[in-house]
PDB file of C-alpha atoms in Angstrom:
ATOM      1  CA  MET U 204       0.082   0.088  -0.043  1.00 90.00           C
ATOM      2  CA  PHE U 205       1.529   3.328  -1.257  1.00 96.00           C
ATOM      3  CA  GLU U 206       1.022   6.185   1.192  1.00 97.00           C
ATOM      4  CA  LEU U 207       2.575   9.781   0.679  1.00 98.00           C
ATOM      5  CA  HIS U 208       4.556  10.963   3.505  1.00 98.00           C
ATOM      6  CA  PRO U 209       2.820  13.713   5.491  1.00 98.00           C
ATOM      7  CA  GLN U 210       5.540  16.243   4.858  1.00 98.00           C
ATOM      8  CA  LEU U 211       5.400  15.912   1.020  1.00 98.00           C
ATOM      9  CA  GLN U 212       1.594  15.959   1.499  1.00 98.00           C
ATOM     10  CA  SER U 213       1.752  19.268   3.315  1.00 97.00           C
ATOM     11  CA  ASP U 214       4.463  20.764   1.061  1.00 97.00           C
ATOM     12  CA  THR U 215       2.994  20.015  -2.411  1.00 98.00           C
ATOM     13  CA  ALA U 216       0.057  20.131  -4.649  1.00 97.00           C
ATOM     14  CA  PHE U 217      -1.204  16.960  -6.619  1.00 98.00           C
ATOM     15  CA  ILE U 218      -0.560  17.064 -10.425  1.00 98.00           C
ATOM     16  CA  ALA U 219      -1.081  13.510 -11.741  1.00 98.00           C
ATOM     17  CA  ASP U 220      -0.451   9.809 -11.076  1.00 98.00           C
ATOM     18  CA  TRP U 221       1.793   8.533 -13.930  1.00 98.00           C
ATOM     19  CA  ALA U 222       2.562   4.833 -14.484  1.00 98.00           C
ATOM     20  CA  LEU U 223       4.998   4.657 -11.459  1.00 98.00           C
ATOM     21  CA  SER U 224       5.110   8.067  -9.944  1.00 98.00           C
ATOM     22  CA  ARG U 225       2.833  10.516  -8.142  1.00 98.00           C
ATOM     23  CA  VAL U 226       3.665  13.948  -9.596  1.00 98.00           C
ATOM     24  CA  LEU U 227       3.559  16.735  -7.241  1.00 98.00           C
ATOM     25  CA  LEU U 228       4.105  20.622  -7.494  1.00 98.00           C
ATOM     26  CA  MET U 229       6.358  22.059  -4.664  1.00 98.00           C
ATOM     27  CA  ASP U 230       4.452  25.025  -2.954  1.00 98.00           C
ATOM     28  CA  ASP U 231       7.377  27.256  -3.521  1.00 98.00           C
ATOM     29  CA  ALA U 232       6.910  30.233  -5.938  1.00 97.00           C
ATOM     30  CA  ARG U 233      10.786  30.787  -6.224  1.00 97.00           C
ATOM     31  CA  PHE U 234      11.215  27.831  -8.388  1.00 97.00           C
ATOM     32  CA  PRO U 235       9.204  25.741 -10.688  1.00 97.00           C
ATOM     33  CA  TRP U 236       9.774  22.536  -8.714  1.00 98.00           C
ATOM     34  CA  LEU U 237       8.201  18.989  -9.349  1.00 98.00           C
ATOM     35  CA  ILE U 238       8.534  16.095  -6.981  1.00 98.00           C
ATOM     36  CA  LEU U 239       7.948  12.465  -8.303  1.00 98.00           C
ATOM     37  CA  VAL U 240       7.225   9.864  -5.619  1.00 98.00           C
ATOM     38  CA  PRO U 241       7.109   6.252  -6.945  1.00 98.00           C
ATOM     39  CA  ARG U 242       3.928   4.721  -5.767  1.00 98.00           C
ATOM     40  CA  ARG U 243       5.355   1.676  -4.137  1.00 98.00           C
ATOM     41  CA  GLU U 244       5.483   0.680  -0.389  1.00 96.00           C
ATOM     42  CA  SER U 245       8.686   1.380   1.851  1.00 93.00           C
ATOM     43  CA  LEU U 246      11.128   2.663  -0.538  1.00 98.00           C
ATOM     44  CA  GLN U 247      13.994   4.896   0.746  1.00 98.00           C
ATOM     45  CA  GLU U 248      17.005   4.599  -1.727  1.00 98.00           C
ATOM     46  CA  LEU U 249      16.926   4.621  -5.691  1.00 98.00           C
ATOM     47  CA  HIS U 250      18.440   1.106  -5.422  1.00 98.00           C
ATOM     48  CA  ASP U 251      15.226  -0.225  -3.550  1.00 98.00           C
ATOM     49  CA  LEU U 252      13.591   0.092  -6.796  1.00 98.00           C
ATOM     50  CA  THR U 253      13.232  -3.157  -8.903  1.00 98.00           C
ATOM     51  CA  GLY U 254      15.111  -2.963 -12.335  1.00 97.00           C
ATOM     52  CA  LYS U 255      11.774  -2.552 -14.103  1.00 98.00           C
ATOM     53  CA  ASP U 256      10.621   0.324 -11.830  1.00 98.00           C
ATOM     54  CA  GLY U 257      14.052   1.879 -12.077  1.00 98.00           C
ATOM     55  CA  GLU U 258      13.621   2.091 -15.941  1.00 98.00           C
ATOM     56  CA  LEU U 259      10.056   3.373 -15.413  1.00 98.00           C
ATOM     57  CA  LEU U 260      11.394   6.141 -12.903  1.00 98.00           C
ATOM     58  CA  VAL U 261      14.223   7.329 -15.250  1.00 98.00           C
ATOM     59  CA  LYS U 262      11.651   7.605 -18.135  1.00 98.00           C
ATOM     60  CA  GLU U 263       9.295   9.613 -16.122  1.00 98.00           C
ATOM     61  CA  VAL U 264      11.940  11.774 -14.747  1.00 98.00           C
ATOM     62  CA  MET U 265      13.225  12.593 -18.243  1.00 98.00           C
ATOM     63  CA  ARG U 266       9.575  13.190 -19.260  1.00 98.00           C
ATOM     64  CA  ALA U 267       9.191  15.744 -16.334  1.00 98.00           C
ATOM     65  CA  SER U 268      12.493  17.330 -16.958  1.00 98.00           C
ATOM     66  CA  ARG U 269      12.085  17.936 -20.793  1.00 97.00           C
ATOM     67  CA  SER U 270       8.448  19.305 -20.364  1.00 96.00           C
ATOM     68  CA  LEU U 271       9.119  21.429 -17.299  1.00 96.00           C
ATOM     69  CA  LYS U 272      12.160  22.951 -19.099  1.00 97.00           C
ATOM     70  CA  SER U 273      10.365  23.996 -22.186  1.00 94.00           C
ATOM     71  CA  LEU U 274       7.221  24.854 -20.310  1.00 94.00           C
ATOM     72  CA  VAL U 275       8.925  27.534 -18.139  1.00 94.00           C
ATOM     73  CA  ARG U 276      11.870  28.290 -20.449  1.00 96.00           C
ATOM     74  CA  ALA U 277      14.312  27.197 -17.862  1.00 98.00           C
ATOM     75  CA  ASP U 278      18.204  27.398 -18.382  1.00 98.00           C
ATOM     76  CA  LYS U 279      18.711  24.224 -16.544  1.00 98.00           C
ATOM     77  CA  ILE U 280      17.144  21.260 -14.766  1.00 98.00           C
ATOM     78  CA  ASN U 281      18.350  20.021 -11.496  1.00 98.00           C
ATOM     79  CA  VAL U 282      17.411  16.440 -10.528  1.00 98.00           C
ATOM     80  CA  GLY U 283      18.067  15.216  -7.112  1.00 98.00           C
ATOM     81  CA  ALA U 284      17.027  12.192  -4.757  1.00 98.00           C
ATOM     82  CA  LEU U 285      18.252  13.124  -1.182  1.00 98.00           C
ATOM     83  CA  GLY U 286      15.856  11.923   1.471  1.00 97.00           C
ATOM     84  CA  ASN U 287      17.903  13.192   4.444  1.00 97.00           C
ATOM     85  CA  LEU U 288      14.969  14.955   5.803  1.00 96.00           C
ATOM     86  CA  VAL U 289      11.936  12.922   4.277  1.00 97.00           C
ATOM     87  CA  PRO U 290      12.879   9.298   4.084  1.00 97.00           C
ATOM     88  CA  GLN U 291      10.298   8.264   1.665  1.00 98.00           C
ATOM     89  CA  LEU U 292      11.871   7.864  -1.730  1.00 98.00           C
ATOM     90  CA  HIS U 293      11.213  11.060  -3.976  1.00 98.00           C
ATOM     91  CA  VAL U 294      12.874  12.688  -6.853  1.00 98.00           C
ATOM     92  CA  HIS U 295      13.195  16.648  -7.280  1.00 98.00           C
ATOM     93  CA  VAL U 296      12.882  17.946 -10.643  1.00 98.00           C
ATOM     94  CA  VAL U 297      13.711  21.714 -10.425  1.00 98.00           C
ATOM     95  CA  ALA U 298      13.746  24.329 -13.231  1.00 98.00           C
ATOM     96  CA  ARG U 299      16.542  26.724 -12.644  1.00 98.00           C
ATOM     97  CA  LYS U 300      17.105  30.037 -14.218  1.00 98.00           C
ATOM     98  CA  LEU U 301      20.247  32.173 -14.306  1.00 98.00           C
ATOM     99  CA  ASP U 302      18.562  34.904 -12.359  1.00 97.00           C
ATOM    100  CA  ASP U 303      16.734  32.798  -9.788  1.00 98.00           C
ATOM    101  CA  VAL U 304      17.634  33.569  -6.035  1.00 97.00           C
ATOM    102  CA  ALA U 305      19.793  30.519  -5.583  1.00 97.00           C
ATOM    103  CA  TRP U 306      21.697  30.213  -8.888  1.00 97.00           C
ATOM    104  CA  PRO U 307      24.188  28.657  -9.278  1.00 96.00           C
ATOM    105  CA  HIS U 308      23.796  26.959  -5.999  1.00 95.00           C
ATOM    106  CA  PRO U 309      21.362  24.140  -5.233  1.00 96.00           C
ATOM    107  CA  ILE U 310      17.932  24.968  -4.164  1.00 96.00           C
ATOM    108  CA  TRP U 311      17.797  22.555  -1.157  1.00 94.00           C
ATOM    109  CA  GLY U 312      18.403  24.320   2.014  1.00 87.00           C
ATOM    110  CA  CYS U 313      18.108  27.759   0.306  1.00 90.00           C
ATOM    111  CA  GLY U 314      16.133  30.156   2.392  1.00 92.00           C
ATOM    112  CA  THR U 315      12.463  29.710   3.128  1.00 94.00           C
ATOM    113  CA  PRO U 316       9.753  28.465   0.589  1.00 95.00           C
ATOM    114  CA  VAL U 317       7.507  31.329  -0.655  1.00 97.00           C
ATOM    115  CA  PRO U 318       4.080  29.702  -1.111  1.00 97.00           C
ATOM    116  CA  TYR U 319       2.184  30.503  -4.342  1.00 98.00           C
ATOM    117  CA  GLU U 320      -0.801  32.769  -4.218  1.00 97.00           C
ATOM    118  CA  ASN U 321      -3.829  30.301  -4.637  1.00 96.00           C
ATOM    119  CA  SER U 322      -4.876  31.786  -8.093  1.00 97.00           C
ATOM    120  CA  VAL U 323      -1.252  31.518  -9.475  1.00 95.00           C
ATOM    121  CA  ARG U 324      -1.002  28.140  -8.134  1.00 96.00           C
ATOM    122  CA  ASP U 325      -4.175  26.882  -9.711  1.00 96.00           C
ATOM    123  CA  VAL U 326      -3.385  28.213 -13.105  1.00 94.00           C
ATOM    124  CA  LEU U 327       0.119  26.593 -13.010  1.00 93.00           C
ATOM    125  CA  ILE U 328      -1.447  23.145 -11.880  1.00 96.00           C
ATOM    126  CA  GLU U 329      -3.729  23.409 -14.880  1.00 95.00           C
ATOM    127  CA  GLY U 330      -1.001  24.098 -17.171  1.00 93.00           C
ATOM    128  CA  LEU U 331       1.149  21.313 -15.794  1.00 95.00           C
ATOM    129  CA  ARG U 332      -1.697  18.838 -16.037  1.00 96.00           C
ATOM    130  CA  ASP U 333      -1.986  19.793 -19.615  1.00 94.00           C
ATOM    131  CA  LYS U 334       1.435  19.920 -20.828  1.00 91.00           C
ATOM    132  CA  LEU U 335       3.709  17.546 -18.821  1.00 93.00           C
TER     133      LEU U 335
ATOM    134  CA  MET H  97      33.902  11.622 -29.303  1.00 90.00           C
ATOM    135  CA  PHE H  98      33.520  11.563 -25.419  1.00 96.00           C
ATOM    136  CA  GLU H  99      35.871  13.990 -23.630  1.00 97.00           C
ATOM    137  CA  LEU H 100      35.854  14.610 -19.793  1.00 98.00           C
ATOM    138  CA  HIS H 101      35.263  18.195 -18.738  1.00 98.00           C
ATOM    139  CA  PRO H 102      38.536  19.515 -17.336  1.00 98.00           C
ATOM    140  CA  GLN H 103      36.798  20.543 -14.011  1.00 98.00           C
ATOM    141  CA  LEU H 104      35.858  17.019 -13.512  1.00 98.00           C
ATOM    142  CA  GLN H 105      39.076  15.833 -14.674  1.00 98.00           C
ATOM    143  CA  SER H 106      40.907  17.876 -11.973  1.00 97.00           C
ATOM    144  CA  ASP H 107      38.485  17.264  -9.195  1.00 97.00           C
ATOM    145  CA  THR H 108      38.352  13.432  -9.428  1.00 98.00           C
ATOM    146  CA  ALA H 109      40.324  10.191  -9.685  1.00 97.00           C
ATOM    147  CA  PHE H 110      39.501   7.512 -12.289  1.00 98.00           C
ATOM    148  CA  ILE H 111      37.785   4.295 -11.104  1.00 98.00           C
ATOM    149  CA  ALA H 112      36.364   2.593 -14.028  1.00 98.00           C
ATOM    150  CA  ASP H 113      34.589   2.783 -17.343  1.00 98.00           C
ATOM    151  CA  TRP H 114      31.241   0.882 -17.163  1.00 98.00           C
ATOM    152  CA  ALA H 115      29.025   0.193 -20.097  1.00 98.00           C
ATOM    153  CA  LEU H 116      27.773   3.861 -20.296  1.00 98.00           C
ATOM    154  CA  SER H 117      29.498   5.677 -17.441  1.00 98.00           C
ATOM    155  CA  ARG H 118      32.884   6.819 -16.434  1.00 98.00           C
ATOM    156  CA  VAL H 119      32.961   6.133 -12.593  1.00 98.00           C
ATOM    157  CA  LEU H 120      35.227   8.685 -10.844  1.00 98.00           C
ATOM    158  CA  LEU H 121      35.929   9.409  -7.160  1.00 98.00           C
ATOM    159  CA  MET H 122      35.634  12.866  -5.994  1.00 98.00           C
ATOM    160  CA  ASP H 123      38.720  14.109  -4.216  1.00 98.00           C
ATOM    161  CA  ASP H 124      36.911  15.131  -1.121  1.00 98.00           C
ATOM    162  CA  ALA H 125      37.841  13.105   2.075  1.00 97.00           C
ATOM    163  CA  ARG H 126      34.711  14.415   3.913  1.00 97.00           C
ATOM    164  CA  PHE H 127      32.338  12.321   1.989  1.00 97.00           C
ATOM    165  CA  PRO H 128      32.663   9.004  -0.070  1.00 97.00           C
ATOM    166  CA  TRP H 129      31.497  10.482  -3.231  1.00 98.00           C
ATOM    167  CA  LEU H 130      31.178   8.953  -6.712  1.00 98.00           C
ATOM    168  CA  ILE H 131      30.518  10.817 -10.006  1.00 98.00           C
ATOM    169  CA  LEU H 132      29.044   8.954 -12.982  1.00 98.00           C
ATOM    170  CA  VAL H 133      29.693  10.536 -16.355  1.00 98.00           C
ATOM    171  CA  PRO H 134      27.808   9.035 -19.308  1.00 98.00           C
ATOM    172  CA  ARG H 135      30.573   8.485 -22.104  1.00 98.00           C
ATOM    173  CA  ARG H 136      28.527  10.435 -24.767  1.00 98.00           C
ATOM    174  CA  GLU H 137      29.255  13.496 -26.680  1.00 96.00           C
ATOM    175  CA  SER H 138      27.438  16.880 -25.760  1.00 94.00           C
ATOM    176  CA  LEU H 139      25.101  15.815 -22.943  1.00 98.00           C
ATOM    177  CA  GLN H 140      23.837  18.400 -20.598  1.00 98.00           C
ATOM    178  CA  GLU H 141      20.494  17.354 -19.253  1.00 98.00           C
ATOM    179  CA  LEU H 142      19.416  13.941 -18.268  1.00 98.00           C
ATOM    180  CA  HIS H 143      16.487  14.123 -20.916  1.00 98.00           C
ATOM    181  CA  ASP H 144      19.280  14.439 -23.535  1.00 98.00           C
ATOM    182  CA  LEU H 145      19.884  10.737 -23.126  1.00 98.00           C
ATOM    183  CA  THR H 146      18.428   8.278 -25.588  1.00 98.00           C
ATOM    184  CA  GLY H 147      15.824   6.015 -23.774  1.00 97.00           C
ATOM    185  CA  LYS H 148      18.111   3.065 -23.959  1.00 98.00           C
ATOM    186  CA  ASP H 149      21.059   5.233 -22.299  1.00 98.00           C
ATOM    187  CA  GLY H 150      18.558   6.345 -19.650  1.00 98.00           C
ATOM    188  CA  GLU H 151      17.938   2.548 -18.636  1.00 98.00           C
ATOM    189  CA  LEU H 152      21.646   2.147 -18.630  1.00 98.00           C
ATOM    190  CA  LEU H 153      22.364   5.104 -16.582  1.00 98.00           C
ATOM    191  CA  VAL H 154      19.712   4.307 -13.881  1.00 98.00           C
ATOM    192  CA  LYS H 155      21.058   0.696 -13.596  1.00 98.00           C
ATOM    193  CA  GLU H 156      24.606   1.973 -13.052  1.00 98.00           C
ATOM    194  CA  VAL H 157      23.585   4.656 -10.692  1.00 98.00           C
ATOM    195  CA  MET H 158      21.495   2.115  -8.676  1.00 98.00           C
ATOM    196  CA  ARG H 159      24.574  -0.249  -8.805  1.00 98.00           C
ATOM    197  CA  ALA H 160      27.020   2.499  -7.501  1.00 98.00           C
ATOM    198  CA  SER H 161      24.423   3.473  -4.959  1.00 98.00           C
ATOM    199  CA  ARG H 162      23.968   0.013  -3.488  1.00 97.00           C
ATOM    200  CA  SER H 163      27.729  -0.865  -3.459  1.00 96.00           C
ATOM    201  CA  LEU H 164      28.794   2.339  -2.062  1.00 96.00           C
ATOM    202  CA  LYS H 165      26.253   2.172   0.731  1.00 97.00           C
ATOM    203  CA  SER H 166      27.326  -1.207   1.841  1.00 94.00           C
ATOM    204  CA  LEU H 167      31.075  -0.641   1.270  1.00 94.00           C
ATOM    205  CA  VAL H 168      31.248   2.593   3.638  1.00 94.00           C
ATOM    206  CA  ARG H 169      28.205   1.683   5.673  1.00 96.00           C
ATOM    207  CA  ALA H 170      26.374   4.740   4.904  1.00 98.00           C
ATOM    208  CA  ASP H 171      23.164   5.794   6.429  1.00 98.00           C
ATOM    209  CA  LYS H 172      21.807   7.299   3.236  1.00 98.00           C
ATOM    210  CA  ILE H 173      22.726   7.765  -0.439  1.00 98.00           C
ATOM    211  CA  ASN H 174      22.206  11.239  -2.130  1.00 98.00           C
ATOM    212  CA  VAL H 175      21.881  11.197  -5.820  1.00 98.00           C
ATOM    213  CA  GLY H 176      21.850  14.471  -7.851  1.00 98.00           C
ATOM    214  CA  ALA H 177      22.405  15.752 -11.530  1.00 98.00           C
ATOM    215  CA  LEU H 178      22.918  19.382 -11.252  1.00 98.00           C
ATOM    216  CA  GLY H 179      25.149  20.933 -13.818  1.00 97.00           C
ATOM    217  CA  ASN H 180      24.884  24.626 -12.745  1.00 97.00           C
ATOM    218  CA  LEU H 181      28.648  24.898 -12.653  1.00 96.00           C
ATOM    219  CA  VAL H 182      30.028  21.983 -14.860  1.00 97.00           C
ATOM    220  CA  PRO H 183      27.606  21.718 -17.861  1.00 97.00           C
ATOM    221  CA  GLN H 184      28.700  18.218 -18.957  1.00 98.00           C
ATOM    222  CA  LEU H 185      25.926  15.683 -17.691  1.00 98.00           C
ATOM    223  CA  HIS H 186      27.256  14.029 -14.620  1.00 98.00           C
ATOM    224  CA  VAL H 187      25.564  12.186 -11.723  1.00 98.00           C
ATOM    225  CA  HIS H 188      26.749  12.430  -8.061  1.00 98.00           C
ATOM    226  CA  VAL H 189      26.240   9.550  -5.822  1.00 98.00           C
ATOM    227  CA  VAL H 190      27.351  10.540  -2.354  1.00 98.00           C
ATOM    228  CA  ALA H 191      27.269   8.472   0.835  1.00 98.00           C
ATOM    229  CA  ARG H 192      26.040  10.233   3.741  1.00 98.00           C
ATOM    230  CA  LYS H 193      26.472   9.679   7.486  1.00 98.00           C
ATOM    231  CA  LEU H 194      24.381  10.950  10.399  1.00 98.00           C
ATOM    232  CA  ASP H 195      27.521  12.511  11.717  1.00 97.00           C
ATOM    233  CA  ASP H 196      29.088  14.009   8.550  1.00 98.00           C
ATOM    234  CA  VAL H 197      29.862  17.728   8.531  1.00 97.00           C
ATOM    235  CA  ALA H 198      27.028  18.528   6.357  1.00 97.00           C
ATOM    236  CA  TRP H 199      24.208  16.294   7.584  1.00 97.00           C
ATOM    237  CA  PRO H 200      21.229  16.585   6.967  1.00 96.00           C
ATOM    238  CA  HIS H 201      21.982  19.301   4.343  1.00 95.00           C
ATOM    239  CA  PRO H 202      23.115  18.628   0.907  1.00 96.00           C
ATOM    240  CA  ILE H 203      27.021  18.299   0.325  1.00 96.00           C
ATOM    241  CA  TRP H 204      26.887  20.525  -2.679  1.00 94.00           C
ATOM    242  CA  GLY H 205      28.132  23.885  -1.820  1.00 87.00           C
ATOM    243  CA  CYS H 206      29.098  22.962   1.579  1.00 90.00           C
ATOM    244  CA  GLY H 207      32.526  24.458   2.662  1.00 91.00           C
ATOM    245  CA  THR H 208      35.757  23.558   0.827  1.00 94.00           C
ATOM    246  CA  PRO H 209      36.844  20.092  -0.385  1.00 95.00           C
ATOM    247  CA  VAL H 210      39.504  18.307   1.682  1.00 97.00           C
ATOM    248  CA  PRO H 211      41.709  16.306  -0.556  1.00 97.00           C
ATOM    249  CA  TYR H 212      42.646  12.719   0.523  1.00 98.00           C
ATOM    250  CA  GLU H 213      46.082  11.889   1.466  1.00 97.00           C
ATOM    251  CA  ASN H 214      47.646  10.112  -1.446  1.00 96.00           C
ATOM    252  CA  SER H 215      48.204   6.615   0.402  1.00 97.00           C
ATOM    253  CA  VAL H 216      44.421   6.854   1.597  1.00 95.00           C
ATOM    254  CA  ARG H 217      43.108   7.782  -1.775  1.00 96.00           C
ATOM    255  CA  ASP H 218      45.034   4.865  -3.394  1.00 96.00           C
ATOM    256  CA  VAL H 219      43.718   2.360  -0.985  1.00 94.00           C
ATOM    257  CA  LEU H 220      40.163   3.544  -1.425  1.00 93.00           C
ATOM    258  CA  ILE H 221      40.431   3.534  -5.215  1.00 96.00           C
ATOM    259  CA  GLU H 222      41.615  -0.101  -5.049  1.00 95.00           C
ATOM    260  CA  GLY H 223      38.645  -1.053  -2.778  1.00 93.00           C
ATOM    261  CA  LEU H 224      36.223   0.551  -5.158  1.00 95.00           C
ATOM    262  CA  ARG H 225      37.691  -0.968  -8.210  1.00 96.00           C
ATOM    263  CA  ASP H 226      37.214  -4.318  -6.441  1.00 94.00           C
ATOM    264  CA  LYS H 227      33.872  -3.922  -4.977  1.00 91.00           C
ATOM    265  CA  LEU H 228      31.717  -1.389  -6.988  1.00 93.00           C
TER     266      LEU H 228
END
């Protein structure tokens, strides 16, 4: 039984369920930031995935990365699976711009998230559902 | 023609060439830290890989992650493909411990690398060639 970690639940908005992953939007208006969570029980490390699920995950990460980059005209995509704070396996796919507040540093641990205004978030979620 | 970026060349030691990736040891004694560089020309983003190479890469990342974790008895593996500073596509596979100097924060951008002593590095490289 897959259950989303409460911290991920409270930090994100739901976009879609793909073949393997739940796709979430991080509620941080500073960076267009997706999180992919493989919908399997008790995963912590990438290497906990089966070979087949590993192939699915990389396909979904590449899809999210390519679509997000073109959708928000990003300069670079950062991909990371850390899990030091939230143990449930999840992969960050973050659109970076040369003028964002953290560039060229990683976004993890950079300042405090700035929640979207509700109307902006709703429009973004619509666009992501349509385009990803 | 694959050519390793000069910055990666100078920051790392060579471990092995796998089916897709060149496997390197980051010269930073603070963290057991591998870098996998797909041996293909002109890649910058994960989604620049072909589907087939994507499958190979995730397999090699999972292999590096699993082996490194058990070899150094890490508490967590961090995986990341950033490329904000060095544009050539490369994937970090970093062994983290609850008492390392950066925990629970990411290692990227944390302080200054501490190069290995030559004899320590040589022994570690031998072990990694044997065990990965």
